[in-house]
């Protein structure tokens, strides 16, 4: 909940001019933080209201009181009243929010029935202590079906006749603004979930220009570059590796502009690998367009920890777990045997047991099973 603040008593001065004065902050408000703070504050001033708010639910799921975006200007409800509403008072709210005709401003007298005990009780307990004695409520609905409610209120004095005309004139702009805000909220939610999954899988990215110069990186890629223990920004800001062989492979991939995806093992302990791929063409944007994307993947666990986890997950003995980890990291049977101090025949024997226990039909299956298991997000 965001408080925009201030009290305005400026009356409406020609609703057409007022509409023009409100359209720009409504459109620009999508880029504000909190969104629409200028629009809501200016609307309150133009209406001569004590309070103005926009309320909507970006995703229409969950309990009625959940996932509510509440943007307001002016004095908020008194703390005790607001807490009482959150604690269950919303269930006594008699205002028919979803039954309001879309695009039409309603007065309080049209929503509360005089003489109805429930309505009178709600007015006395919730509205009057909050200074909401005179109000207008307007429901708008964007094309995806999400409703938003615009409310302006006063403690005393009826709104001028131009008030309803001003609110009606704002309706098409409000619809468009709500649609854009709902789309942004959903994108933010999706990005948050995706970023968390990527973070848990220890993936990151670094973008490069055609000369291999680092252009940008996510937080994981930036941390690797800042540590400079395995990857670093070399001469001229170009991506480089501490390991000489890995550095040559990076340089070759950059020269080829990664005509095909190029996988490079940068470190085995701790594990760090990288996939260089051509950047997807994009529309014109600020800054140079990347030519390559380096996807980096690290393992925050030691090899010993990973072997223990593999043993638990697939019921492997320690020697089998060590071989399974090596095979899952792309080594051949011969390479893994040399790494682990085994004969090739012993490694083949162990691999058959591993495939039987994991139900893998070969190394490709084994890699997929391990990297798609819960160990990927451990």
Short mmCIF file of C-alpha atoms in Angstrom, two decimals:
data_model
loop_
_atom_site.label_atom_id
_atom_site.label_comp_id
_atom_site.label_asym_id
_atom_site.label_seq_id
_atom_site.Cartn_x
_atom_site.Cartn_y
_atom_site.Cartn_z
CA UNK A 1 0.00 0.00 0.00
CA UNK A 2 1.51 3.35 -1.03
CA UNK A 3 0.72 6.71 0.49
CA UNK A 4 1.07 9.62 -1.92
CA UNK A 5 0.17 12.28 0.65
CA UNK A 6 -1.14 15.82 0.82
CA UNK A 7 -4.63 17.26 0.94
CA UNK A 8 -6.05 19.18 -2.02
CA UNK A 9 -9.07 21.46 -2.06
CA UNK A 10 -8.67 22.67 -5.63
CA UNK A 11 -12.08 22.60 -7.37
CA UNK A 12 -12.66 21.27 -10.86
CA UNK A 13 -12.03 23.99 -13.45
CA UNK A 14 -13.62 22.94 -16.76
CA UNK A 15 -13.72 19.19 -17.04
CA UNK A 16 -12.25 19.09 -20.56
CA UNK A 17 -9.16 20.91 -19.41
CA UNK A 18 -9.08 18.73 -16.29
CA UNK A 19 -9.21 15.57 -18.43
CA UNK A 20 -6.30 16.81 -20.52
CA UNK A 21 -4.39 17.57 -17.33
CA UNK A 22 -4.94 13.99 -16.09
CA UNK A 23 -4.34 11.94 -19.26
CA UNK A 24 -0.56 12.44 -19.40
CA UNK A 25 0.14 11.41 -15.77
CA UNK A 26 -2.19 8.44 -16.28
CA UNK A 27 -0.13 7.27 -19.27
CA UNK A 28 3.25 8.14 -17.76
CA UNK A 29 2.28 6.64 -14.41
CA UNK A 30 3.09 3.11 -15.57
CA UNK A 31 6.76 4.02 -15.27
CA UNK A 32 6.47 5.54 -11.80
CA UNK A 33 7.19 3.80 -8.52
CA UNK A 34 4.68 3.48 -7.05
CA UNK A 35 2.66 3.54 -10.30
CA UNK A 36 0.24 6.39 -10.95
CA UNK A 37 1.25 8.41 -7.89
CA UNK A 38 1.08 11.67 -9.89
CA UNK A 39 -2.24 10.78 -11.52
CA UNK A 40 -3.97 9.81 -8.27
CA UNK A 41 -2.68 12.90 -6.46
CA UNK A 42 -3.71 15.20 -9.29
CA UNK A 43 -7.14 13.59 -9.58
CA UNK A 44 -7.71 14.20 -5.88
CA UNK A 45 -6.75 17.85 -6.34
CA UNK A 46 -8.92 18.37 -9.43
CA UNK A 47 -11.90 16.78 -7.71
CA UNK A 48 -11.36 18.76 -4.52
CA UNK A 49 -11.41 15.40 -2.69
CA UNK A 50 -9.87 14.39 0.62
CA UNK A 51 -9.00 10.95 -0.73
CA UNK A 52 -8.60 9.25 -4.12
CA UNK A 53 -7.64 5.66 -4.91
CA UNK A 54 -7.35 2.97 -7.56
CA UNK A 55 -7.83 -0.65 -6.48
CA UNK A 56 -7.48 -3.75 -8.67
CA UNK A 57 -6.36 -7.38 -8.58
CA UNK A 58 -3.78 -8.16 -11.30
CA UNK A 59 -4.59 -11.88 -11.24
CA UNK A 60 -8.17 -12.82 -10.32
CA UNK A 61 -7.34 -15.77 -8.06
CA UNK A 62 -7.19 -16.45 -4.36
CA UNK A 63 -9.29 -15.06 -1.56
CA UNK A 64 -11.27 -11.85 -2.15
CA UNK A 65 -8.92 -9.81 0.03
CA UNK A 66 -5.71 -11.18 -1.53
CA UNK A 67 -3.45 -9.84 -4.32
CA UNK A 68 -4.94 -6.36 -4.14
CA UNK A 69 -3.04 -3.40 -5.59
CA UNK A 70 -4.13 -0.28 -3.70
CA UNK A 71 -2.84 3.10 -4.90
CA UNK A 72 -4.09 6.17 -3.05
CA UNK A 73 -3.58 9.84 -2.31
CA UNK A 74 -4.74 11.67 0.80
CA UNK A 75 -5.33 10.44 4.33
CA UNK A 76 -5.60 6.67 4.55
CA UNK A 77 -8.13 4.93 6.76
CA UNK A 78 -7.32 5.24 10.47
CA UNK A 79 -5.06 2.32 11.50
CA UNK A 80 -7.68 0.67 13.71
CA UNK A 81 -10.31 0.85 10.95
CA UNK A 82 -7.88 -0.48 8.32
CA UNK A 83 -6.86 -3.37 10.61
CA UNK A 84 -10.50 -4.19 11.38
CA UNK A 85 -11.24 -4.31 7.63
CA UNK A 86 -8.29 -6.66 6.97
CA UNK A 87 -9.24 -8.85 9.93
CA UNK A 88 -12.64 -9.66 8.50
CA UNK A 89 -14.49 -6.39 8.20
CA UNK A 90 -14.32 -6.74 4.41
CA UNK A 91 -16.88 -9.54 4.76
CA UNK A 92 -19.39 -6.98 6.09
CA UNK A 93 -18.76 -4.55 3.23
CA UNK A 94 -22.18 -4.20 1.54
CA UNK A 95 -20.99 -2.23 -1.50
CA UNK A 96 -21.75 -4.29 -4.66
CA UNK A 97 -18.40 -3.66 -6.34
CA UNK A 98 -18.69 -6.28 -9.09
CA UNK A 99 -22.32 -5.39 -9.81
CA UNK A 100 -21.58 -1.76 -10.64
CA UNK A 101 -22.28 -0.89 -14.25
CA UNK A 102 -18.92 -0.47 -15.96
CA UNK A 103 -17.96 3.12 -16.71
CA UNK A 104 -20.63 4.79 -14.59
CA UNK A 105 -19.85 6.84 -11.44
CA UNK A 106 -21.97 5.92 -8.38
CA UNK A 107 -22.81 8.05 -5.35
CA UNK A 108 -22.81 6.59 -1.86
CA UNK A 109 -26.58 7.02 -1.60
CA UNK A 110 -27.02 4.70 -4.60
CA UNK A 111 -24.96 1.96 -2.94
CA UNK A 112 -26.14 2.07 0.69
CA UNK A 113 -29.83 1.74 1.48
CA UNK A 114 -31.10 4.15 4.13
CA UNK A 115 -32.74 2.27 7.00
CA UNK A 116 -30.98 -1.03 6.22
CA UNK A 117 -29.33 -2.03 9.55
CA UNK A 118 -26.35 -3.71 7.87
CA UNK A 119 -25.72 -0.75 5.58
CA UNK A 120 -26.14 1.80 8.37
CA UNK A 121 -23.76 -0.17 10.61
CA UNK A 122 -21.08 -0.28 7.92
CA UNK A 123 -21.44 3.45 7.30
CA UNK A 124 -21.15 4.20 11.03
CA UNK A 125 -18.24 1.82 11.82
CA UNK A 126 -16.13 2.06 8.68
CA UNK A 127 -16.95 4.99 6.41
CA UNK A 128 -17.68 7.88 8.75
CA UNK A 129 -14.55 7.40 10.94
CA UNK A 130 -12.54 7.38 7.67
CA UNK A 131 -14.03 10.65 6.45
CA UNK A 132 -15.78 8.95 3.51
CA UNK A 133 -19.18 10.60 3.88
CA UNK A 134 -19.42 11.79 0.27
CA UNK A 135 -17.92 9.68 -2.47
CA UNK A 136 -17.90 8.51 -6.07
CA UNK A 137 -16.99 4.98 -7.14
CA UNK A 138 -16.33 4.06 -10.75
CA UNK A 139 -15.65 0.53 -12.02
CA UNK A 140 -13.70 0.02 -15.22
CA UNK A 141 -12.99 -3.33 -16.85
CA UNK A 142 -10.14 -4.00 -19.24
CA UNK A 143 -10.63 -6.42 -22.12
CA UNK A 144 -9.07 -9.31 -20.23
CA UNK A 145 -11.85 -9.12 -17.64
CA UNK A 146 -9.90 -7.49 -14.79
CA UNK A 147 -11.90 -4.83 -12.94
CA UNK A 148 -10.49 -1.75 -11.23
CA UNK A 149 -12.28 0.69 -8.96
CA UNK A 150 -11.59 4.41 -8.87
CA UNK A 151 -12.81 6.10 -5.69
CA UNK A 152 -12.81 9.74 -4.61
CA UNK A 153 -14.29 10.87 -1.30
CA UNK A 154 -14.87 13.86 0.96
CA UNK A 155 -15.73 14.27 4.59
CA UNK A 156 -18.24 17.02 3.84
CA UNK A 157 -19.75 18.87 0.89
CA UNK A 158 -21.12 17.32 -2.28
CA UNK A 159 -18.91 17.14 -5.35
CA UNK A 160 -19.69 19.71 -8.07
CA UNK A 161 -21.81 18.69 -11.10
CA UNK A 162 -18.70 18.43 -13.32
CA UNK A 163 -17.33 15.59 -11.18
CA UNK A 164 -19.29 12.83 -12.88
CA UNK A 165 -18.48 14.18 -16.32
CA UNK A 166 -14.78 14.22 -15.49
CA UNK A 167 -14.81 10.63 -14.26
CA UNK A 168 -16.75 9.42 -17.31
CA UNK A 169 -14.32 11.17 -19.64
CA UNK A 170 -11.42 9.30 -18.03
CA UNK A 171 -12.97 5.83 -18.54
CA UNK A 172 -11.35 4.86 -21.90
CA UNK A 173 -7.93 6.00 -20.68
CA UNK A 174 -8.37 4.14 -17.41
CA UNK A 175 -9.26 0.94 -19.29
CA UNK A 176 -6.08 1.19 -21.35
CA UNK A 177 -3.98 2.07 -18.31
CA UNK A 178 -5.35 -0.81 -16.24
CA UNK A 179 -4.76 -3.25 -19.11
CA UNK A 180 -1.14 -2.12 -19.39
CA UNK A 181 -0.60 -2.26 -15.63
CA UNK A 182 -2.13 -5.75 -15.37
CA UNK A 183 0.16 -6.94 -18.18
CA UNK A 184 3.18 -5.45 -16.40
CA UNK A 185 2.20 -7.03 -13.09
CA UNK A 186 1.88 -10.44 -14.72
CA UNK A 187 5.22 -10.02 -16.49
CA UNK A 188 6.86 -9.05 -13.21
CA UNK A 189 5.36 -12.07 -11.48
CA UNK A 190 6.46 -14.42 -14.27
CA UNK A 191 9.95 -12.88 -14.34
CA UNK A 192 10.25 -13.19 -10.56
CA UNK A 193 9.36 -16.90 -10.65
CA UNK A 194 11.64 -17.58 -13.64
CA UNK A 195 14.54 -15.68 -12.09
CA UNK A 196 14.18 -17.61 -8.86
CA UNK A 197 14.21 -20.91 -10.75
CA UNK A 198 17.28 -19.83 -12.71
CA UNK A 199 18.96 -18.66 -9.50
CA UNK A 200 18.32 -21.98 -7.79
CA UNK A 201 19.75 -23.82 -10.79
CA UNK A 202 22.88 -21.62 -10.62
CA UNK A 203 22.53 -20.35 -14.18
CA UNK A 204 23.53 -16.90 -15.32
CA UNK A 205 24.31 -15.01 -18.51
CA UNK A 206 26.84 -12.59 -19.96
CA UNK A 207 26.28 -10.78 -23.28
CA UNK A 208 29.20 -10.02 -25.62
CA UNK A 209 29.74 -7.92 -28.72
CA UNK A 210 31.34 -9.33 -31.88
CA UNK A 211 34.82 -8.68 -30.46
CA UNK A 212 34.05 -10.55 -27.25
CA UNK A 213 33.71 -7.42 -25.11
CA UNK A 214 31.39 -7.83 -22.15
CA UNK A 215 28.25 -5.72 -22.60
CA UNK A 216 26.02 -6.81 -19.75
CA UNK A 217 25.44 -9.62 -17.25
CA UNK A 218 22.84 -10.77 -14.79
CA UNK A 219 23.66 -10.88 -11.09
CA UNK A 220 25.17 -14.38 -11.27
CA UNK A 221 27.34 -13.57 -14.28
CA UNK A 222 28.39 -10.27 -12.71
CA UNK A 223 29.48 -12.04 -9.50
CA UNK A 224 31.64 -14.48 -11.48
CA UNK A 225 33.31 -11.63 -13.36
CA UNK A 226 33.82 -9.60 -10.18
CA UNK A 227 35.42 -12.56 -8.38
CA UNK A 228 37.75 -13.01 -11.39
CA UNK A 229 38.85 -16.43 -10.11
CA UNK A 230 37.68 -18.38 -13.17
CA UNK A 231 36.13 -15.85 -15.59
CA UNK A 232 37.17 -12.23 -15.92
CA UNK A 233 37.12 -9.15 -18.11
CA UNK A 234 40.47 -9.20 -19.85
CA UNK A 235 42.19 -6.72 -22.10
CA UNK A 236 39.78 -4.20 -23.59
CA UNK A 237 36.93 -5.59 -21.50
CA UNK A 238 36.89 -8.88 -23.41
CA UNK A 239 35.65 -12.07 -21.77
CA UNK A 240 38.54 -14.28 -20.71
CA UNK A 241 39.27 -17.30 -18.51
CA UNK A 242 42.07 -18.00 -16.05
CA UNK A 243 42.58 -21.46 -17.53
CA UNK A 244 44.67 -21.23 -20.71
CA UNK A 245 42.80 -24.00 -22.57
CA UNK A 246 39.40 -22.54 -21.68
CA UNK A 247 40.62 -19.09 -22.73
CA UNK A 248 41.65 -20.42 -26.17
CA UNK A 249 38.24 -22.07 -26.61
CA UNK A 250 36.45 -18.83 -25.71
CA UNK A 251 38.58 -16.90 -28.22
CA UNK A 252 37.87 -19.46 -30.95
CA UNK A 253 34.12 -19.37 -30.29
CA UNK A 254 34.14 -15.57 -30.44
CA UNK A 255 36.05 -15.60 -33.72
CA UNK A 256 33.46 -18.00 -35.14
CA UNK A 257 30.67 -15.94 -33.54
CA UNK A 258 29.54 -19.28 -32.13
CA UNK A 259 28.16 -20.47 -35.48
CA UNK A 260 26.96 -23.41 -33.42
CA UNK A 261 26.57 -23.62 -29.64
CA UNK A 262 29.97 -24.07 -28.01
CA UNK A 263 30.13 -25.76 -24.59
CA UNK A 264 33.26 -25.14 -22.50
CA UNK A 265 34.21 -26.57 -19.11
CA UNK A 266 35.86 -23.71 -17.22
CA UNK A 267 36.49 -25.43 -13.89
CA UNK A 268 35.89 -28.87 -12.43
CA UNK A 269 36.25 -28.01 -8.73
CA UNK A 270 34.27 -25.92 -8.15
CA UNK A 271 32.29 -26.89 -11.24
CA UNK A 272 31.67 -24.13 -13.80
CA UNK A 273 30.72 -24.61 -17.43
CA UNK A 274 29.62 -22.22 -20.14
CA UNK A 275 27.59 -22.35 -23.36
CA UNK A 276 28.30 -19.71 -26.02
CA UNK A 277 25.49 -19.14 -28.52
CA UNK A 278 24.65 -16.44 -31.08
CA UNK A 279 22.40 -13.74 -29.65
CA UNK A 280 18.81 -13.69 -30.87
CA UNK A 281 18.25 -10.69 -33.19
CA UNK A 282 16.30 -7.97 -31.45
CA UNK A 283 14.58 -4.75 -32.32
CA UNK A 284 16.50 -1.50 -32.05
CA UNK A 285 17.18 -0.55 -28.45
CA UNK A 286 19.46 1.64 -26.43
CA UNK A 287 23.06 0.44 -26.36
CA UNK A 288 24.92 -1.94 -28.69
CA UNK A 289 23.20 -5.18 -29.63
CA UNK A 290 24.94 -8.32 -28.33
CA UNK A 291 26.46 -10.76 -30.82
CA UNK A 292 26.88 -13.63 -28.36
CA UNK A 293 25.35 -14.82 -25.12
CA UNK A 294 27.48 -16.78 -22.67
CA UNK A 295 25.26 -18.90 -20.43
CA UNK A 296 27.22 -19.87 -17.34
CA UNK A 297 26.34 -22.66 -14.94
CA UNK A 298 28.05 -23.26 -11.64
CA UNK A 299 27.57 -25.78 -8.88
CA UNK A 300 27.57 -24.34 -5.39
CA UNK A 301 28.05 -27.82 -3.93
CA UNK A 302 31.40 -29.58 -3.78
CA UNK A 303 31.87 -32.78 -5.77
CA UNK A 304 31.82 -34.75 -2.51
CA UNK A 305 28.45 -33.25 -1.59
CA UNK A 306 27.07 -33.95 -5.06
CA UNK A 307 28.23 -37.57 -4.89
CA UNK A 308 26.51 -37.98 -1.53
CA UNK A 309 23.28 -36.53 -2.95
CA UNK A 310 23.45 -38.80 -6.01
CA UNK A 311 23.99 -41.80 -3.75
CA UNK A 312 20.91 -40.86 -1.71
CA UNK A 313 18.73 -40.18 -4.76
CA UNK A 314 19.61 -43.27 -6.81
CA UNK A 315 20.86 -45.69 -4.13
CA UNK A 316 24.41 -45.70 -5.50
CA UNK A 317 27.53 -46.77 -3.66
CA UNK A 318 30.24 -44.04 -3.38
CA UNK A 319 32.33 -45.28 -6.34
CA UNK A 320 29.22 -45.43 -8.54
CA UNK A 321 28.15 -41.95 -7.43
CA UNK A 322 31.57 -40.49 -8.31
CA UNK A 323 31.41 -42.05 -11.78
CA UNK A 324 27.78 -40.95 -12.28
CA UNK A 325 28.77 -37.37 -11.45
CA UNK A 326 31.67 -37.46 -13.91
CA UNK A 327 29.48 -38.92 -16.68
CA UNK A 328 26.75 -36.34 -15.98
CA UNK A 329 29.36 -33.60 -16.53
CA UNK A 330 30.08 -34.82 -20.05
CA UNK A 331 33.13 -37.04 -19.56
CA UNK A 332 33.50 -40.19 -21.58
CA UNK A 333 33.99 -43.54 -19.83
CA UNK A 334 37.74 -43.36 -20.58
CA UNK A 335 38.05 -39.76 -19.35
CA UNK A 336 36.09 -40.52 -16.19
CA UNK A 337 38.19 -43.62 -15.52
CA UNK A 338 41.40 -41.59 -15.76
CA UNK A 339 39.95 -38.83 -13.56
CA UNK A 340 38.86 -41.31 -10.86
CA UNK A 341 41.86 -43.64 -11.00
CA UNK A 342 39.87 -46.59 -12.41
CA UNK A 343 40.57 -48.96 -15.27
CA UNK A 344 38.30 -48.51 -18.26
CA UNK A 345 36.87 -52.00 -17.66
CA UNK A 346 36.04 -51.16 -14.04
CA UNK A 347 34.41 -47.91 -15.14
CA UNK A 348 32.29 -49.82 -17.70
CA UNK A 349 31.19 -52.27 -15.00
CA UNK A 350 30.24 -49.43 -12.66
CA UNK A 351 28.39 -47.64 -15.46
CA UNK A 352 26.21 -50.69 -16.12
CA UNK A 353 25.22 -50.75 -12.45
CA UNK A 354 24.50 -47.01 -12.55
CA UNK A 355 22.28 -47.37 -15.62
CA UNK A 356 20.38 -50.23 -13.99
CA UNK A 357 19.78 -48.29 -10.75
CA UNK A 358 18.76 -45.06 -12.49
CA UNK A 359 16.81 -46.80 -15.31
CA UNK A 360 18.94 -44.87 -17.81
CA UNK A 361 19.46 -46.47 -21.22
CA UNK A 362 22.80 -44.77 -21.72
CA UNK A 363 24.88 -41.73 -20.87
CA UNK A 364 22.47 -39.28 -22.54
CA UNK A 365 19.62 -40.62 -20.40
CA UNK A 366 21.80 -40.45 -17.30
CA UNK A 367 22.69 -36.81 -17.93
CA UNK A 368 19.03 -35.94 -18.46
CA UNK A 369 17.86 -37.82 -15.35
CA UNK A 370 20.44 -36.15 -13.10
CA UNK A 371 20.08 -32.63 -14.45
CA UNK A 372 16.28 -32.80 -14.40
CA UNK A 373 16.16 -34.20 -10.90
CA UNK A 374 15.67 -32.16 -7.73
CA UNK A 375 19.46 -31.87 -7.54
CA UNK A 376 19.21 -29.14 -10.19
CA UNK A 377 17.67 -26.79 -7.65
CA UNK A 378 19.36 -28.10 -4.50
#
